[in-house]
XYZ file of N, CA and C in Angstrom:
408
model
N -27.724 6.607 2.995
C -26.782 7.689 3.166
C -25.362 7.117 3.091
N -24.620 7.509 2.066
C -23.246 7.042 1.887
C -22.295 7.950 2.669
N -21.347 7.318 3.344
C -20.355 8.065 4.117
C -19.042 7.298 4.056
N -17.939 8.026 4.157
C -16.614 7.421 4.111
C -15.961 7.504 5.485
N -15.429 6.362 5.940
C -14.637 6.322 7.163
C -13.219 5.904 6.774
N -12.238 6.412 7.496
C -10.842 6.151 7.153
C -10.039 5.784 8.377
N -9.040 4.964 8.154
C -8.101 4.560 9.207
C -6.694 4.805 8.685
N -5.868 5.437 9.495
C -4.487 5.721 9.138
C -3.579 4.684 9.782
N -2.562 4.257 9.037
C -1.587 3.291 9.543
C -0.207 3.693 9.043
N 0.784 2.978 9.497
C 2.176 3.333 9.200
C 3.002 2.054 9.086
N 3.937 2.048 8.152
C 4.929 0.976 8.117
C 6.213 1.505 7.488
N 7.314 0.898 7.882
C 8.629 1.226 7.335
C 9.066 0.066 6.456
N 9.574 0.384 5.275
C 10.016 -0.684 4.378
C 11.085 -0.156 3.430
N 11.917 -1.081 2.986
C 12.950 -0.770 2.000
C 12.544 -1.349 0.652
N 13.058 -0.722 -0.395
C 12.825 -1.256 -1.739
C 13.876 -0.726 -2.694
N 13.874 -1.280 -3.883
C 14.703 -0.816 -4.986
C 13.829 -0.839 -6.230
N 13.818 0.271 -6.951
C 13.093 0.318 -8.207
C 14.060 -0.033 -9.336
N 13.775 -1.121 -10.005
C 14.593 -1.520 -11.145
C 13.881 -2.617 -11.918
N 14.352 -2.786 -13.145
C 13.862 -3.879 -13.988
C 15.064 -4.717 -14.390
N 14.997 -5.993 -14.120
C 16.129 -6.876 -14.431
C 16.335 -7.037 -15.935
N 15.316 -6.759 -16.727
C 15.448 -6.880 -18.178
C 16.004 -5.601 -18.820
N 16.301 -4.583 -18.013
C 16.896 -3.350 -18.522
C 18.376 -3.298 -18.154
N 19.121 -2.506 -18.902
C 20.541 -2.287 -18.604
C 20.670 -1.431 -17.348
N 21.867 -1.466 -16.737
C 22.121 -0.618 -15.569
C 21.919 0.855 -15.926
N 22.366 1.242 -17.121
C 22.231 2.640 -17.546
C 20.764 3.051 -17.663
N 19.944 2.185 -18.241
C 18.517 2.524 -18.394
C 17.833 2.582 -17.029
N 18.146 1.618 -16.148
C 17.581 1.658 -14.800
C 17.974 2.952 -14.095
N 19.217 3.351 -14.213
C 19.694 4.580 -13.585
C 18.976 5.794 -14.169
N 18.815 5.814 -15.492
C 18.161 6.946 -16.149
C 16.692 7.071 -15.737
N 16.005 5.953 -15.614
C 14.570 5.986 -15.312
C 14.305 6.137 -13.818
N 15.024 5.377 -12.987
C 14.713 5.320 -11.560
C 15.649 6.137 -10.673
N 16.773 6.600 -11.186
C 17.690 7.466 -10.443
C 18.106 6.879 -9.108
N 18.047 7.705 -8.039
C 18.469 7.268 -6.701
C 17.656 6.083 -6.191
N 16.447 5.932 -6.684
C 15.590 4.825 -6.231
C 16.054 3.479 -6.767
N 17.046 3.504 -7.658
C 17.616 2.288 -8.219
C 18.840 1.815 -7.439
N 19.109 2.370 -6.288
C 20.277 2.006 -5.484
C 20.316 0.492 -5.265
N 21.381 -0.190 -5.707
C 21.459 -1.649 -5.546
C 21.453 -2.103 -4.083
N 21.741 -1.183 -3.160
C 21.705 -1.499 -1.734
C 20.362 -1.139 -1.100
N 19.391 -0.765 -1.946
C 18.038 -0.445 -1.509
C 17.988 0.890 -0.761
N 16.808 1.355 -0.480
C 16.569 2.561 0.309
C 15.211 2.395 0.961
N 14.943 3.190 1.998
C 13.714 2.985 2.754
C 12.808 4.191 2.805
N 11.574 3.914 3.199
C 10.569 4.959 3.378
C 9.781 4.683 4.652
N 9.275 5.754 5.238
C 8.313 5.675 6.334
C 6.950 5.911 5.695
N 6.326 4.825 5.278
C 5.053 4.924 4.558
C 3.912 5.259 5.510
N 3.038 6.142 5.063
C 1.787 6.443 5.751
C 0.667 5.908 4.861
N -0.232 5.179 5.450
C -1.305 4.531 4.719
C -2.651 5.011 5.253
N -3.542 5.367 4.352
C -4.917 5.695 4.734
C -5.832 4.747 3.972
N -6.610 3.976 4.713
C -7.574 3.056 4.124
C -8.962 3.630 4.390
N -9.714 3.850 3.307
C -11.046 4.449 3.411
C -12.091 3.481 2.898
N -13.189 3.382 3.636
C -14.316 2.524 3.277
C -15.549 3.409 3.179
N -16.229 3.308 2.042
C -17.430 4.106 1.807
C -18.630 3.176 1.695
N -19.686 3.525 2.405
C -20.899 2.718 2.344
C -22.016 3.365 3.126
N -23.069 2.636 3.252
C -24.221 3.104 4.027
C -23.989 2.832 5.506
N -24.542 3.679 6.320
C -24.467 3.492 7.764
C -25.426 2.371 8.155
N -24.927 1.387 8.878
C -25.766 0.295 9.373
C -26.706 0.876 10.438
N -28.016 0.723 10.246
C -28.948 1.319 11.211
C -28.866 0.701 12.603
N -28.381 -0.540 12.710
C -28.270 -1.177 14.023
C -27.050 -0.712 14.792
N -25.890 -0.614 14.088
C -24.645 -0.284 14.786
C -24.265 1.184 14.683
N -24.736 1.845 13.603
C -24.304 3.218 13.349
C -22.976 3.282 12.624
N -22.413 2.115 12.255
C -21.117 2.035 11.575
C -21.286 1.818 10.074
N -20.321 2.310 9.306
C -20.109 1.837 7.930
C -19.317 0.534 8.033
N -18.274 0.578 8.852
C -17.470 -0.595 9.204
C -16.955 -0.344 10.609
N -16.884 -1.354 11.401
C -16.338 -1.235 12.751
C -14.857 -0.869 12.613
N -14.452 0.266 13.160
C -13.065 0.731 13.026
C -12.071 -0.235 13.659
N -12.476 -0.946 14.684
C -11.597 -1.966 15.276
C -11.356 -3.090 14.276
N -12.391 -3.478 13.553
C -12.248 -4.500 12.515
C -11.305 -3.996 11.415
N -11.485 -2.754 10.985
C -10.612 -2.180 9.948
C -9.175 -2.100 10.439
N -8.985 -1.658 11.672
C -7.640 -1.593 12.276
C -6.975 -2.974 12.249
N -7.705 -3.991 12.667
C -7.153 -5.345 12.720
C -6.848 -5.891 11.330
N -7.691 -5.576 10.344
C -7.437 -6.011 8.963
C -6.147 -5.392 8.431
N -5.961 -4.111 8.686
C -4.743 -3.428 8.231
C -3.523 -4.010 8.931
N -3.632 -4.226 10.227
C -2.511 -4.777 11.000
C -2.129 -6.166 10.482
N -3.102 -7.049 10.353
C -2.796 -8.442 10.003
C -2.414 -8.619 8.541
N -3.006 -7.843 7.641
C -2.773 -8.050 6.211
C -1.704 -7.150 5.614
N -1.461 -5.987 6.223
C -0.521 -5.036 5.633
C 0.682 -4.795 6.543
N 0.433 -4.281 7.732
C 1.567 -3.950 8.599
C 2.419 -5.177 8.903
N 1.810 -6.279 9.263
C 2.592 -7.489 9.562
C 3.350 -7.991 8.342
N 2.797 -7.782 7.156
C 3.424 -8.277 5.924
C 4.523 -7.351 5.405
N 4.412 -6.033 5.642
C 5.322 -5.067 5.020
C 6.284 -4.384 5.988
N 5.905 -4.229 7.257
C 6.691 -3.407 8.164
C 8.077 -4.000 8.416
N 9.083 -3.143 8.266
C 10.490 -3.502 8.447
C 10.906 -4.654 7.538
N 10.395 -4.625 6.316
C 10.741 -5.646 5.324
C 11.435 -4.985 4.134
N 12.229 -5.774 3.434
C 12.724 -5.395 2.123
C 11.670 -5.902 1.151
N 10.915 -4.990 0.569
C 9.779 -5.390 -0.266
C 10.208 -6.286 -1.421
N 11.333 -5.961 -2.063
C 11.797 -6.751 -3.211
C 12.129 -8.188 -2.824
N 12.682 -8.377 -1.636
C 13.202 -9.688 -1.252
C 12.300 -10.482 -0.321
N 11.478 -9.789 0.479
C 10.731 -10.480 1.534
C 9.216 -10.515 1.343
N 8.700 -9.814 0.354
C 7.256 -9.771 0.140
C 6.956 -10.423 -1.210
N 6.252 -11.530 -1.168
C 6.026 -12.362 -2.359
C 5.462 -11.580 -3.536
N 4.556 -10.652 -3.273
C 3.916 -9.905 -4.357
C 4.916 -9.092 -5.179
N 6.075 -8.781 -4.610
C 7.045 -7.944 -5.313
C 8.255 -8.710 -5.837
N 8.184 -10.033 -5.822
C 9.287 -10.819 -6.389
C 9.459 -10.508 -7.869
N 8.350 -10.288 -8.579
C 8.384 -9.993 -10.015
C 7.734 -8.650 -10.352
N 7.298 -7.911 -9.342
C 6.590 -6.647 -9.549
C 7.402 -5.516 -8.935
N 7.700 -4.505 -9.721
C 8.477 -3.366 -9.255
C 7.705 -2.656 -8.132
N 8.295 -2.524 -6.926
C 7.561 -1.963 -5.790
C 7.488 -0.433 -5.794
N 6.909 0.114 -6.858
C 6.637 1.548 -6.902
C 5.494 1.847 -5.932
N 5.317 3.097 -5.594
C 4.197 3.473 -4.729
C 2.874 3.043 -5.355
N 2.778 3.194 -6.676
C 1.554 2.798 -7.376
C 1.279 1.309 -7.202
N 2.307 0.490 -7.428
C 2.129 -0.962 -7.310
C 1.875 -1.384 -5.864
N 2.522 -0.728 -4.913
C 2.299 -1.062 -3.504
C 0.842 -0.773 -3.133
N 0.313 0.363 -3.579
C -1.081 0.710 -3.275
C -2.047 -0.314 -3.851
N -1.796 -0.760 -5.073
C -2.667 -1.768 -5.692
C -2.588 -3.088 -4.935
N -1.389 -3.494 -4.535
C -1.229 -4.735 -3.769
C -1.975 -4.629 -2.440
N -1.850 -3.502 -1.768
C -2.558 -3.310 -0.491
C -4.069 -3.416 -0.717
N -4.573 -2.747 -1.736
C -6.007 -2.794 -2.044
C -6.446 -4.240 -2.273
N -5.655 -4.968 -3.075
C -5.997 -6.368 -3.382
C -5.964 -7.261 -2.149
N -5.089 -6.958 -1.202
C -5.012 -7.747 0.029
C -6.198 -7.452 0.959
N -6.702 -6.226 0.917
C -7.802 -5.842 1.801
C -9.190 -6.098 1.206
N -9.315 -5.980 -0.103
C -10.632 -6.048 -0.752
C -11.444 -7.290 -0.373
N -10.838 -8.497 -0.296
C -11.646 -9.673 0.043
C -12.261 -9.620 1.451
N -11.759 -8.740 2.303
C -12.220 -8.671 3.687
C -13.255 -7.568 3.923
N -13.529 -6.790 2.892
C -14.484 -5.679 2.988
C -15.733 -6.072 2.203
N -16.887 -5.923 2.807
C -18.151 -6.282 2.159
C -18.247 -5.655 0.760
N -18.708 -6.449 -0.204
C -18.797 -5.994 -1.594
C -19.692 -4.774 -1.781
N -20.595 -4.517 -0.854
C -21.485 -3.356 -0.974
C -20.757 -2.053 -0.645
N -19.528 -2.161 -0.155
C -18.768 -0.980 0.249
C -17.625 -0.727 -0.726
N -17.303 0.549 -0.913
C -16.176 0.938 -1.755
C -14.924 1.032 -0.881
N -13.791 0.667 -1.470
C -12.508 0.693 -0.765
C -11.552 1.603 -1.516
N -10.858 2.457 -0.773
C -9.817 3.307 -1.355
C -8.581 3.229 -0.478
N -7.428 3.134 -1.122
C -6.141 3.099 -0.444
C -5.347 4.321 -0.883
N -4.873 5.101 0.081
C -3.969 6.216 -0.194
C -2.661 5.916 0.520
N -1.576 5.941 -0.235
C -0.260 5.600 0.307
C 0.682 6.777 0.113
N 1.205 7.282 1.232
C 2.211 8.339 1.209
C 3.588 7.689 1.280
N 4.385 7.895 0.234
C 5.768 7.416 0.253
C 6.653 8.444 0.946
N 6.341 9.698 0.738
C 6.965 10.821 1.451
C 5.817 11.774 1.806
N 6.076 12.778 2.637
C 4.985 13.713 2.956
C 4.400 14.423 1.726
N 5.186 14.505 0.635
C 4.710 15.201 -0.556
C 4.356 14.292 -1.720
N 4.742 13.013 -1.659
C 4.475 12.079 -2.753
C 3.531 10.987 -2.283
N 2.360 10.927 -2.912
C 1.385 9.911 -2.523
C 0.547 9.487 -3.712
N -0.044 8.321 -3.593
C -0.916 7.760 -4.632
C -2.201 7.275 -3.975
N -3.260 7.228 -4.768
C -4.537 6.692 -4.302
C -5.043 5.684 -5.317
N -5.662 4.619 -4.804
C -6.231 3.589 -5.672
C -7.593 3.186 -5.140
N -8.580 3.152 -6.066
C -9.967 2.817 -5.716
C -10.440 1.510 -6.346
N -9.538 0.804 -6.982
C -9.936 -0.444 -7.644
C -10.165 -0.236 -9.118
N -10.221 -1.363 -9.813
C -10.357 -1.300 -11.272
C -11.761 -0.927 -11.693
């Protein structure tokens, strides 16, 4: 019996969307206000979902305390109150769009989730703008 369990988390971070190989005009045209050279911030909401079979011994798909701790140690500690462009290694050369942030989060968590289980990351950049990633 496959079932999905989810854990919600939160982090605040600043970023700037831009490409150094583009002109200022092109960056402004494509990224608009998100291209502010002084950066801007978001209150990100994160939902991490794990789908799998219920363990007959524990009754869990995954222990929610384990999932909570994985999110805290791998995501919140790495991203919360950080400038993603300047302080998070994964974004030194990668534009920190919501899409790219979700993929990075998935990649950071995937090694810690049993391969028999599916992982999905949903990231809300604003209450109305969000992305989901389930892996390649």
